[in-house]
Amino acid sequence: MRRQMAQAVYLAALAGTAPHVHAANLLANSEFDTDLSGWSVLTGNAEWSAEDCCGSPASGSASLPIVDAGHSIVASDCVAVDPGAAYDLVLFAETLSIPPGFLDGHGTASVWWFRSGEACLFASEASGNIEIPAANGWRSFGSTMTAPDDAVSARVALTAEIAGLSVAIDAHFDHVLFGPTGSVPVTLESFVVD
């Protein structure tokens, strides 16, 4: 826990002093400016929303609404990774449930690693799971993870899931950044070391 807190403070300090460039971000359309291009809907529903995490009128977010039951998943395009290397996944998200605060659902962000062979085939494992509990307002999240020794590619997956007696849920994701550790600065409220 101390290590997680220390790393979160260190990264927040870095984000305050580092220029906000995302040259090392491996994901296409990570800010969902006008649509969900670069991302595929794998299960359920996903749509572009004009709501932006940082209030930009020229940008938006990915919205994963669910009514009644189940879950929705969107996944990024396939990106190349270095086996055994450390990567950061950082993002802004909010998860809204109906009724609010009543056995809520949640959102999740994770990385799916793929083994040697053709890119994004022969799944290896998922890691860096970041759970986004239901709450009003955008929050920042992050996780550091290490690619498996046999990984050659990866996808970032964003999920919304109803839990308990929630009737509906809508998870929003924005500024989803994935790249080599230390290369995607952002101010974080929650950071997990995998």
PDB file of N, CA and C in Angstrom, residues 70-163:
ATOM      1  N   GLY A  70     -26.186  -7.778 -17.796  1.00  0.00           N
ATOM      2  CA  GLY A  70     -25.052  -8.037 -18.679  1.00  0.00           C
ATOM      3  C   GLY A  70     -23.926  -7.042 -18.559  1.00  0.00           C
ATOM      4  N   HIS A  71     -23.112  -7.013 -19.617  1.00  0.00           N
ATOM      5  CA  HIS A  71     -21.954  -6.132 -19.634  1.00  0.00           C
ATOM      6  C   HIS A  71     -21.651  -5.713 -21.069  1.00  0.00           C
ATOM      7  N   SER A  72     -20.889  -4.646 -21.192  1.00  0.00           N
ATOM      8  CA  SER A  72     -20.428  -4.154 -22.489  1.00  0.00           C
ATOM      9  C   SER A  72     -18.911  -4.083 -22.459  1.00  0.00           C
ATOM     10  N   ILE A  73     -18.285  -4.418 -23.596  1.00  0.00           N
ATOM     11  CA  ILE A  73     -16.822  -4.366 -23.692  1.00  0.00           C
ATOM     12  C   ILE A  73     -16.433  -3.708 -25.005  1.00  0.00           C
ATOM     13  N   VAL A  74     -15.508  -2.746 -24.942  1.00  0.00           N
ATOM     14  CA  VAL A  74     -14.871  -2.227 -26.145  1.00  0.00           C
ATOM     15  C   VAL A  74     -13.377  -2.475 -25.999  1.00  0.00           C
ATOM     16  N   ALA A  75     -12.707  -2.723 -27.114  1.00  0.00           N
ATOM     17  CA  ALA A  75     -11.271  -2.999 -27.081  1.00  0.00           C
ATOM     18  C   ALA A  75     -10.558  -2.151 -28.120  1.00  0.00           C
ATOM     19  N   SER A  76      -9.363  -1.720 -27.788  1.00  0.00           N
ATOM     20  CA  SER A  76      -8.569  -0.894 -28.687  1.00  0.00           C
ATOM     21  C   SER A  76      -8.049  -1.714 -29.859  1.00  0.00           C
ATOM     22  N   ASP A  77      -7.533  -1.028 -30.855  1.00  0.00           N
ATOM     23  CA  ASP A  77      -6.796  -1.710 -31.907  1.00  0.00           C
ATOM     24  C   ASP A  77      -5.617  -2.446 -31.285  1.00  0.00           C
ATOM     25  N   CYS A  78      -5.091  -3.411 -31.989  1.00  0.00           N
ATOM     26  CA  CYS A  78      -3.932  -4.178 -31.553  1.00  0.00           C
ATOM     27  C   CYS A  78      -2.681  -3.287 -31.581  1.00  0.00           C
ATOM     28  N   VAL A  79      -1.865  -3.345 -30.531  1.00  0.00           N
ATOM     29  CA  VAL A  79      -0.610  -2.590 -30.503  1.00  0.00           C
ATOM     30  C   VAL A  79       0.545  -3.536 -30.189  1.00  0.00           C
ATOM     31  N   ALA A  80       1.701  -3.258 -30.740  1.00  0.00           N
ATOM     32  CA  ALA A  80       2.893  -4.073 -30.480  1.00  0.00           C
ATOM     33  C   ALA A  80       3.474  -3.718 -29.120  1.00  0.00           C
ATOM     34  N   VAL A  81       3.949  -4.730 -28.404  1.00  0.00           N
ATOM     35  CA  VAL A  81       4.596  -4.520 -27.102  1.00  0.00           C
ATOM     36  C   VAL A  81       5.892  -5.323 -27.052  1.00  0.00           C
ATOM     37  N   ASP A  82       6.750  -4.955 -26.092  1.00  0.00           N
ATOM     38  CA  ASP A  82       8.000  -5.674 -25.876  1.00  0.00           C
ATOM     39  C   ASP A  82       7.806  -6.695 -24.759  1.00  0.00           C
ATOM     40  N   PRO A  83       8.151  -7.959 -24.992  1.00  0.00           N
ATOM     41  CA  PRO A  83       8.003  -8.980 -23.951  1.00  0.00           C
ATOM     42  C   PRO A  83       8.744  -8.595 -22.680  1.00  0.00           C
ATOM     43  N   GLY A  84       8.107  -8.752 -21.531  1.00  0.00           N
ATOM     44  CA  GLY A  84       8.740  -8.495 -20.244  1.00  0.00           C
ATOM     45  C   GLY A  84       8.898  -7.034 -19.884  1.00  0.00           C
ATOM     46  N   ALA A  85       8.449  -6.113 -20.720  1.00  0.00           N
ATOM     47  CA  ALA A  85       8.592  -4.676 -20.443  1.00  0.00           C
ATOM     48  C   ALA A  85       7.451  -4.178 -19.564  1.00  0.00           C
ATOM     49  N   ALA A  86       7.698  -3.087 -18.838  1.00  0.00           N
ATOM     50  CA  ALA A  86       6.688  -2.486 -17.973  1.00  0.00           C
ATOM     51  C   ALA A  86       5.894  -1.438 -18.748  1.00  0.00           C
ATOM     52  N   TYR A  87       4.578  -1.408 -18.518  1.00  0.00           N
ATOM     53  CA  TYR A  87       3.679  -0.484 -19.198  1.00  0.00           C
ATOM     54  C   TYR A  87       2.748   0.180 -18.189  1.00  0.00           C
ATOM     55  N   ASP A  88       2.354   1.418 -18.490  1.00  0.00           N
ATOM     56  CA  ASP A  88       1.368   2.142 -17.686  1.00  0.00           C
ATOM     57  C   ASP A  88       0.062   2.226 -18.466  1.00  0.00           C
ATOM     58  N   LEU A  89      -1.032   2.042 -17.765  1.00  0.00           N
ATOM     59  CA  LEU A  89      -2.365   2.291 -18.294  1.00  0.00           C
ATOM     60  C   LEU A  89      -2.967   3.368 -17.405  1.00  0.00           C
ATOM     61  N   VAL A  90      -3.309   4.524 -17.975  1.00  0.00           N
ATOM     62  CA  VAL A  90      -3.902   5.616 -17.209  1.00  0.00           C
ATOM     63  C   VAL A  90      -5.128   6.128 -17.958  1.00  0.00           C
ATOM     64  N   LEU A  91      -6.130   6.587 -17.232  1.00  0.00           N
ATOM     65  CA  LEU A  91      -7.369   7.014 -17.865  1.00  0.00           C
ATOM     66  C   LEU A  91      -8.211   7.842 -16.912  1.00  0.00           C
ATOM     67  N   PHE A  92      -9.200   8.518 -17.481  1.00  0.00           N
ATOM     68  CA  PHE A  92     -10.254   9.167 -16.716  1.00  0.00           C
ATOM     69  C   PHE A  92     -11.532   8.350 -16.942  1.00  0.00           C
ATOM     70  N   ALA A  93     -12.353   8.220 -15.892  1.00  0.00           N
ATOM     71  CA  ALA A  93     -13.582   7.446 -16.020  1.00  0.00           C
ATOM     72  C   ALA A  93     -14.593   7.880 -14.975  1.00  0.00           C
ATOM     73  N   GLU A  94     -15.856   7.594 -15.281  1.00  0.00           N
ATOM     74  CA  GLU A  94     -16.930   7.715 -14.295  1.00  0.00           C
ATOM     75  C   GLU A  94     -17.922   6.596 -14.577  1.00  0.00           C
ATOM     76  N   THR A  95     -18.509   6.071 -13.523  1.00  0.00           N
ATOM     77  CA  THR A  95     -19.499   5.011 -13.672  1.00  0.00           C
ATOM     78  C   THR A  95     -20.767   5.446 -12.950  1.00  0.00           C
ATOM     79  N   LEU A  96     -21.842   5.605 -13.703  1.00  0.00           N
ATOM     80  CA  LEU A  96     -23.107   6.059 -13.146  1.00  0.00           C
ATOM     81  C   LEU A  96     -24.088   4.897 -13.131  1.00  0.00           C
ATOM     82  N   SER A  97     -24.696   4.634 -11.978  1.00  0.00           N
ATOM     83  CA  SER A  97     -25.660   3.529 -11.900  1.00  0.00           C
ATOM     84  C   SER A  97     -27.036   4.061 -11.548  1.00  0.00           C
ATOM     85  N   ILE A  98     -28.062   3.302 -11.912  1.00  0.00           N
ATOM     86  CA  ILE A  98     -29.449   3.650 -11.634  1.00  0.00           C
ATOM     87  C   ILE A  98     -30.101   2.463 -10.918  1.00  0.00           C
ATOM     88  N   PRO A  99     -30.641   2.645  -9.719  1.00  0.00           N
ATOM     89  CA  PRO A  99     -30.606   3.881  -8.934  1.00  0.00           C
ATOM     90  C   PRO A  99     -29.218   4.119  -8.356  1.00  0.00           C
ATOM     91  N   PRO A 100     -28.854   5.377  -8.133  1.00  0.00           N
ATOM     92  CA  PRO A 100     -27.499   5.662  -7.648  1.00  0.00           C
ATOM     93  C   PRO A 100     -27.251   5.085  -6.255  1.00  0.00           C
ATOM     94  N   GLY A 101     -26.055   4.547  -6.061  1.00  0.00           N
ATOM     95  CA  GLY A 101     -25.642   4.065  -4.748  1.00  0.00           C
ATOM     96  C   GLY A 101     -26.346   2.824  -4.266  1.00  0.00           C
ATOM     97  N   PHE A 102     -27.022   2.081  -5.149  1.00  0.00           N
ATOM     98  CA  PHE A 102     -27.785   0.918  -4.699  1.00  0.00           C
ATOM     99  C   PHE A 102     -27.234  -0.349  -5.346  1.00  0.00           C
ATOM    100  N   LEU A 103     -26.313  -1.022  -4.659  1.00  0.00           N
ATOM    101  CA  LEU A 103     -25.676  -2.237  -5.167  1.00  0.00           C
ATOM    102  C   LEU A 103     -25.210  -2.027  -6.612  1.00  0.00           C
ATOM    103  N   ASP A 104     -24.299  -1.093  -6.740  1.00  0.00           N
ATOM    104  CA  ASP A 104     -23.898  -0.580  -8.039  1.00  0.00           C
ATOM    105  C   ASP A 104     -23.147  -1.576  -8.906  1.00  0.00           C
ATOM    106  N   GLY A 105     -23.198  -1.296 -10.193  1.00  0.00           N
ATOM    107  CA  GLY A 105     -22.300  -1.942 -11.125  1.00  0.00           C
ATOM    108  C   GLY A 105     -20.972  -1.200 -11.113  1.00  0.00           C
ATOM    109  N   HIS A 106     -20.129  -1.522 -12.065  1.00  0.00           N
ATOM    110  CA  HIS A 106     -18.827  -0.871 -12.103  1.00  0.00           C
ATOM    111  C   HIS A 106     -18.258  -0.902 -13.515  1.00  0.00           C
ATOM    112  N   GLY A 107     -17.233  -0.113 -13.713  1.00  0.00           N
ATOM    113  CA  GLY A 107     -16.461  -0.153 -14.945  1.00  0.00           C
ATOM    114  C   GLY A 107     -15.119  -0.804 -14.665  1.00  0.00           C
ATOM    115  N   THR A 108     -14.462  -1.288 -15.696  1.00  0.00           N
ATOM    116  CA  THR A 108     -13.140  -1.889 -15.562  1.00  0.00           C
ATOM    117  C   THR A 108     -12.313  -1.528 -16.783  1.00  0.00           C
ATOM    118  N   ALA A 109     -11.037  -1.286 -16.561  1.00  0.00           N
ATOM    119  CA  ALA A 109     -10.081  -1.125 -17.659  1.00  0.00           C
ATOM    120  C   ALA A 109      -8.978  -2.155 -17.438  1.00  0.00           C
ATOM    121  N   SER A 110      -8.589  -2.848 -18.492  1.00  0.00           N
ATOM    122  CA  SER A 110      -7.543  -3.864 -18.367  1.00  0.00           C
ATOM    123  C   SER A 110      -6.779  -3.980 -19.673  1.00  0.00           C
ATOM    124  N   VAL A 111      -5.672  -4.710 -19.613  1.00  0.00           N
ATOM    125  CA  VAL A 111      -4.857  -4.960 -20.805  1.00  0.00           C
ATOM    126  C   VAL A 111      -4.886  -6.455 -21.088  1.00  0.00           C
ATOM    127  N   TRP A 112      -5.196  -6.803 -22.325  1.00  0.00           N
ATOM    128  CA  TRP A 112      -5.156  -8.194 -22.769  1.00  0.00           C
ATOM    129  C   TRP A 112      -3.859  -8.386 -23.542  1.00  0.00           C
ATOM    130  N   TRP A 113      -3.035  -9.301 -23.086  1.00  0.00           N
ATOM    131  CA  TRP A 113      -1.749  -9.592 -23.724  1.00  0.00           C
ATOM    132  C   TRP A 113      -1.906 -10.776 -24.669  1.00  0.00           C
ATOM    133  N   PHE A 114      -1.137 -10.762 -25.752  1.00  0.00           N
ATOM    134  CA  PHE A 114      -1.198 -11.841 -26.741  1.00  0.00           C
ATOM    135  C   PHE A 114       0.196 -12.408 -26.989  1.00  0.00           C
ATOM    136  N   ARG A 115       0.249 -13.727 -27.119  1.00  0.00           N
ATOM    137  CA  ARG A 115       1.507 -14.458 -27.239  1.00  0.00           C
ATOM    138  C   ARG A 115       2.136 -14.318 -28.614  1.00  0.00           C
ATOM    139  N   SER A 116       3.329 -14.873 -28.708  1.00  0.00           N
ATOM    140  CA  SER A 116       4.060 -14.924 -29.970  1.00  0.00           C
ATOM    141  C   SER A 116       3.181 -15.491 -31.071  1.00  0.00           C
ATOM    142  N   GLY A 117       3.399 -15.032 -32.256  1.00  0.00           N
ATOM    143  CA  GLY A 117       2.576 -15.447 -33.385  1.00  0.00           C
ATOM    144  C   GLY A 117       1.987 -14.220 -34.028  1.00  0.00           C
ATOM    145  N   GLU A 118       0.881 -14.393 -34.694  1.00  0.00           N
ATOM    146  CA  GLU A 118       0.247 -13.265 -35.342  1.00  0.00           C
ATOM    147  C   GLU A 118      -0.292 -12.293 -34.296  1.00  0.00           C
ATOM    148  N   ALA A 119      -0.201 -11.003 -34.599  1.00  0.00           N
ATOM    149  CA  ALA A 119      -0.605  -9.969 -33.642  1.00  0.00           C
ATOM    150  C   ALA A 119      -2.045 -10.161 -33.170  1.00  0.00           C
ATOM    151  N   CYS A 120      -2.235 -10.080 -31.863  1.00  0.00           N
ATOM    152  CA  CYS A 120      -3.547 -10.166 -31.206  1.00  0.00           C
ATOM    153  C   CYS A 120      -4.316 -11.448 -31.504  1.00  0.00           C
ATOM    154  N   LEU A 121      -3.567 -12.544 -31.654  1.00  0.00           N
ATOM    155  CA  LEU A 121      -4.142 -13.883 -31.684  1.00  0.00           C
ATOM    156  C   LEU A 121      -3.465 -14.681 -30.576  1.00  0.00           C
ATOM    157  N   PHE A 122      -4.042 -15.781 -30.187  1.00  0.00           N
ATOM    158  CA  PHE A 122      -3.469 -16.653 -29.162  1.00  0.00           C
ATOM    159  C   PHE A 122      -3.323 -15.908 -27.831  1.00  0.00           C
ATOM    160  N   ALA A 123      -4.450 -15.566 -27.231  1.00  0.00           N
ATOM    161  CA  ALA A 123      -4.460 -14.787 -25.994  1.00  0.00           C
ATOM    162  C   ALA A 123      -3.605 -15.429 -24.918  1.00  0.00           C
ATOM    163  N   SER A 124      -2.895 -14.601 -24.186  1.00  0.00           N
ATOM    164  CA  SER A 124      -2.041 -15.045 -23.105  1.00  0.00           C
ATOM    165  C   SER A 124      -2.748 -14.843 -21.769  1.00  0.00           C
ATOM    166  N   GLU A 125      -2.999 -13.585 -21.404  1.00  0.00           N
ATOM    167  CA  GLU A 125      -3.643 -13.284 -20.126  1.00  0.00           C
ATOM    168  C   GLU A 125      -4.043 -11.824 -20.089  1.00  0.00           C
ATOM    169  N   ALA A 126      -4.816 -11.464 -19.076  1.00  0.00           N
ATOM    170  CA  ALA A 126      -5.180 -10.067 -18.840  1.00  0.00           C
ATOM    171  C   ALA A 126      -4.513  -9.618 -17.547  1.00  0.00           C
ATOM    172  N   SER A 127      -4.168  -8.347 -17.472  1.00  0.00           N
ATOM    173  CA  SER A 127      -3.592  -7.832 -16.234  1.00  0.00           C
ATOM    174  C   SER A 127      -3.857  -6.344 -16.131  1.00  0.00           C
ATOM    175  N   GLY A 128      -3.434  -5.773 -15.017  1.00  0.00           N
ATOM    176  CA  GLY A 128      -3.603  -4.345 -14.810  1.00  0.00           C
ATOM    177  C   GLY A 128      -5.042  -3.935 -14.632  1.00  0.00           C
ATOM    178  N   ASN A 129      -5.892  -4.860 -14.157  1.00  0.00           N
ATOM    179  CA  ASN A 129      -7.308  -4.533 -14.013  1.00  0.00           C
ATOM    180  C   ASN A 129      -7.503  -3.348 -13.075  1.00  0.00           C
ATOM    181  N   ILE A 130      -8.208  -2.340 -13.575  1.00  0.00           N
ATOM    182  CA  ILE A 130      -8.530  -1.158 -12.791  1.00  0.00           C
ATOM    183  C   ILE A 130     -10.040  -1.141 -12.636  1.00  0.00           C
ATOM    184  N   GLU A 131     -10.533  -1.258 -11.416  1.00  0.00           N
ATOM    185  CA  GLU A 131     -11.973  -1.207 -11.200  1.00  0.00           C
ATOM    186  C   GLU A 131     -12.396   0.229 -10.948  1.00  0.00           C
ATOM    187  N   ILE A 132     -13.462   0.654 -11.629  1.00  0.00           N
ATOM    188  CA  ILE A 132     -13.994   1.996 -11.493  1.00  0.00           C
ATOM    189  C   ILE A 132     -15.347   1.880 -10.802  1.00  0.00           C
ATOM    190  N   PRO A 133     -15.378   2.071  -9.480  1.00  0.00           N
ATOM    191  CA  PRO A 133     -16.638   1.944  -8.762  1.00  0.00           C
ATOM    192  C   PRO A 133     -17.599   3.067  -9.142  1.00  0.00           C
ATOM    193  N   ALA A 134     -18.889   2.819  -8.973  1.00  0.00           N
ATOM    194  CA  ALA A 134     -19.901   3.813  -9.324  1.00  0.00           C
ATOM    195  C   ALA A 134     -19.759   5.053  -8.454  1.00  0.00           C
ATOM    196  N   ALA A 135     -19.789   6.214  -9.098  1.00  0.00           N
ATOM    197  CA  ALA A 135     -19.742   7.509  -8.405  1.00  0.00           C
ATOM    198  C   ALA A 135     -19.929   8.590  -9.445  1.00  0.00           C
ATOM    199  N   ASN A 136     -20.537   9.689  -9.043  1.00  0.00           N
ATOM    200  CA  ASN A 136     -20.685  10.819  -9.946  1.00  0.00           C
ATOM    201  C   ASN A 136     -19.355  11.539 -10.089  1.00  0.00           C
ATOM    202  N   GLY A 137     -19.089  12.041 -11.259  1.00  0.00           N
ATOM    203  CA  GLY A 137     -17.887  12.836 -11.489  1.00  0.00           C
ATOM    204  C   GLY A 137     -16.732  12.019 -12.041  1.00  0.00           C
ATOM    205  N   TRP A 138     -15.946  12.686 -12.877  1.00  0.00           N
ATOM    206  CA  TRP A 138     -14.771  12.050 -13.487  1.00  0.00           C
ATOM    207  C   TRP A 138     -13.666  11.893 -12.453  1.00  0.00           C
ATOM    208  N   ARG A 139     -12.989  10.739 -12.505  1.00  0.00           N
ATOM    209  CA  ARG A 139     -11.833  10.475 -11.649  1.00  0.00           C
ATOM    210  C   ARG A 139     -10.725   9.889 -12.507  1.00  0.00           C
ATOM    211  N   SER A 140      -9.490  10.051 -12.064  1.00  0.00           N
ATOM    212  CA  SER A 140      -8.364   9.488 -12.811  1.00  0.00           C
ATOM    213  C   SER A 140      -7.888   8.207 -12.143  1.00  0.00           C
ATOM    214  N   PHE A 141      -7.444   7.259 -12.972  1.00  0.00           N
ATOM    215  CA  PHE A 141      -7.010   5.953 -12.501  1.00  0.00           C
ATOM    216  C   PHE A 141      -5.759   5.539 -13.259  1.00  0.00           C
ATOM    217  N   GLY A 142      -4.962   4.661 -12.663  1.00  0.00           N
ATOM    218  CA  GLY A 142      -3.794   4.165 -13.370  1.00  0.00           C
ATOM    219  C   GLY A 142      -3.288   2.861 -12.794  1.00  0.00           C
ATOM    220  N   SER A 143      -2.513   2.157 -13.597  1.00  0.00           N
ATOM    221  CA  SER A 143      -1.919   0.894 -13.174  1.00  0.00           C
ATOM    222  C   SER A 143      -0.637   0.662 -13.963  1.00  0.00           C
ATOM    223  N   THR A 144       0.357   0.115 -13.290  1.00  0.00           N
ATOM    224  CA  THR A 144       1.586  -0.315 -13.956  1.00  0.00           C
ATOM    225  C   THR A 144       1.582  -1.828 -13.989  1.00  0.00           C
ATOM    226  N   MET A 145       1.944  -2.401 -15.142  1.00  0.00           N
ATOM    227  CA  MET A 145       1.954  -3.847 -15.293  1.00  0.00           C
ATOM    228  C   MET A 145       3.144  -4.267 -16.147  1.00  0.00           C
ATOM    229  N   THR A 146       3.480  -5.524 -16.087  1.00  0.00           N
ATOM    230  CA  THR A 146       4.588  -6.046 -16.881  1.00  0.00           C
ATOM    231  C   THR A 146       4.035  -7.019 -17.921  1.00  0.00           C
ATOM    232  N   ALA A 147       4.438  -6.805 -19.162  1.00  0.00           N
ATOM    233  CA  ALA A 147       4.007  -7.714 -20.225  1.00  0.00           C
ATOM    234  C   ALA A 147       4.576  -9.103 -19.964  1.00  0.00           C
ATOM    235  N   PRO A 148       3.808 -10.160 -20.191  1.00  0.00           N
ATOM    236  CA  PRO A 148       4.347 -11.511 -20.043  1.00  0.00           C
ATOM    237  C   PRO A 148       5.554 -11.720 -20.963  1.00  0.00           C
ATOM    238  N   ASP A 149       6.407 -12.658 -20.598  1.00  0.00           N
ATOM    239  CA  ASP A 149       7.635 -12.908 -21.363  1.00  0.00           C
ATOM    240  C   ASP A 149       7.374 -13.368 -22.791  1.00  0.00           C
ATOM    241  N   ASP A 150       6.155 -13.866 -23.058  1.00  0.00           N
ATOM    242  CA  ASP A 150       5.850 -14.325 -24.415  1.00  0.00           C
ATOM    243  C   ASP A 150       4.921 -13.365 -25.165  1.00  0.00           C
ATOM    244  N   ALA A 151       4.653 -12.179 -24.593  1.00  0.00           N
ATOM    245  CA  ALA A 151       3.723 -11.233 -25.222  1.00  0.00           C
ATOM    246  C   ALA A 151       4.395 -10.484 -26.362  1.00  0.00           C
ATOM    247  N   VAL A 152       3.672 -10.333 -27.466  1.00  0.00           N
ATOM    248  CA  VAL A 152       4.160  -9.531 -28.588  1.00  0.00           C
ATOM    249  C   VAL A 152       3.174  -8.426 -28.953  1.00  0.00           C
ATOM    250  N   SER A 153       1.942  -8.513 -28.456  1.00  0.00           N
ATOM    251  CA  SER A 153       0.940  -7.494 -28.760  1.00  0.00           C
ATOM    252  C   SER A 153      -0.051  -7.404 -27.611  1.00  0.00           C
ATOM    253  N   ALA A 154      -0.864  -6.345 -27.648  1.00  0.00           N
ATOM    254  CA  ALA A 154      -1.827  -6.131 -26.569  1.00  0.00           C
ATOM    255  C   ALA A 154      -3.009  -5.318 -27.072  1.00  0.00           C
ATOM    256  N   ARG A 155      -4.102  -5.414 -26.341  1.00  0.00           N
ATOM    257  CA  ARG A 155      -5.273  -4.556 -26.533  1.00  0.00           C
ATOM    258  C   ARG A 155      -5.671  -4.025 -25.164  1.00  0.00           C
ATOM    259  N   VAL A 156      -6.149  -2.797 -25.117  1.00  0.00           N
ATOM    260  CA  VAL A 156      -6.744  -2.257 -23.903  1.00  0.00           C
ATOM    261  C   VAL A 156      -8.248  -2.498 -24.012  1.00  0.00           C
ATOM    262  N   ALA A 157      -8.841  -3.052 -22.956  1.00  0.00           N
ATOM    263  CA  ALA A 157     -10.276  -3.343 -22.936  1.00  0.00           C
ATOM    264  C   ALA A 157     -10.960  -2.500 -21.870  1.00  0.00           C
ATOM    265  N   LEU A 158     -12.090  -1.914 -22.230  1.00  0.00           N
ATOM    266  CA  LEU A 158     -12.906  -1.119 -21.313  1.00  0.00           C
ATOM    267  C   LEU A 158     -14.242  -1.833 -21.154  1.00  0.00           C
ATOM    268  N   THR A 159     -14.677  -2.017 -19.910  1.00  0.00           N
ATOM    269  CA  THR A 159     -15.863  -2.808 -19.630  1.00  0.00           C
ATOM    270  C   THR A 159     -16.802  -2.069 -18.688  1.00  0.00           C
ATOM    271  N   ALA A 160     -18.098  -2.237 -18.885  1.00  0.00           N
ATOM    272  CA  ALA A 160     -19.119  -1.799 -17.927  1.00  0.00           C
ATOM    273  C   ALA A 160     -19.950  -3.016 -17.583  1.00  0.00           C
ATOM    274  N   GLU A 161     -20.304  -3.148 -16.303  1.00  0.00           N
ATOM    275  CA  GLU A 161     -21.045  -4.331 -15.874  1.00  0.00           C
ATOM    276  C   GLU A 161     -22.037  -3.967 -14.784  1.00  0.00           C
ATOM    277  N   ILE A 162     -23.270  -4.474 -14.937  1.00  0.00           N
ATOM    278  CA  ILE A 162     -24.284  -4.296 -13.892  1.00  0.00           C
ATOM    279  C   ILE A 162     -24.015  -5.308 -12.789  1.00  0.00           C
ATOM    280  N   ALA A 163     -24.193  -4.859 -11.544  1.00  0.00           N
ATOM    281  CA  ALA A 163     -24.025  -5.762 -10.400  1.00  0.00           C
ATOM    282  C   ALA A 163     -25.159  -5.525  -9.418  1.00  0.00           C
TER     283      ALA A 163
END
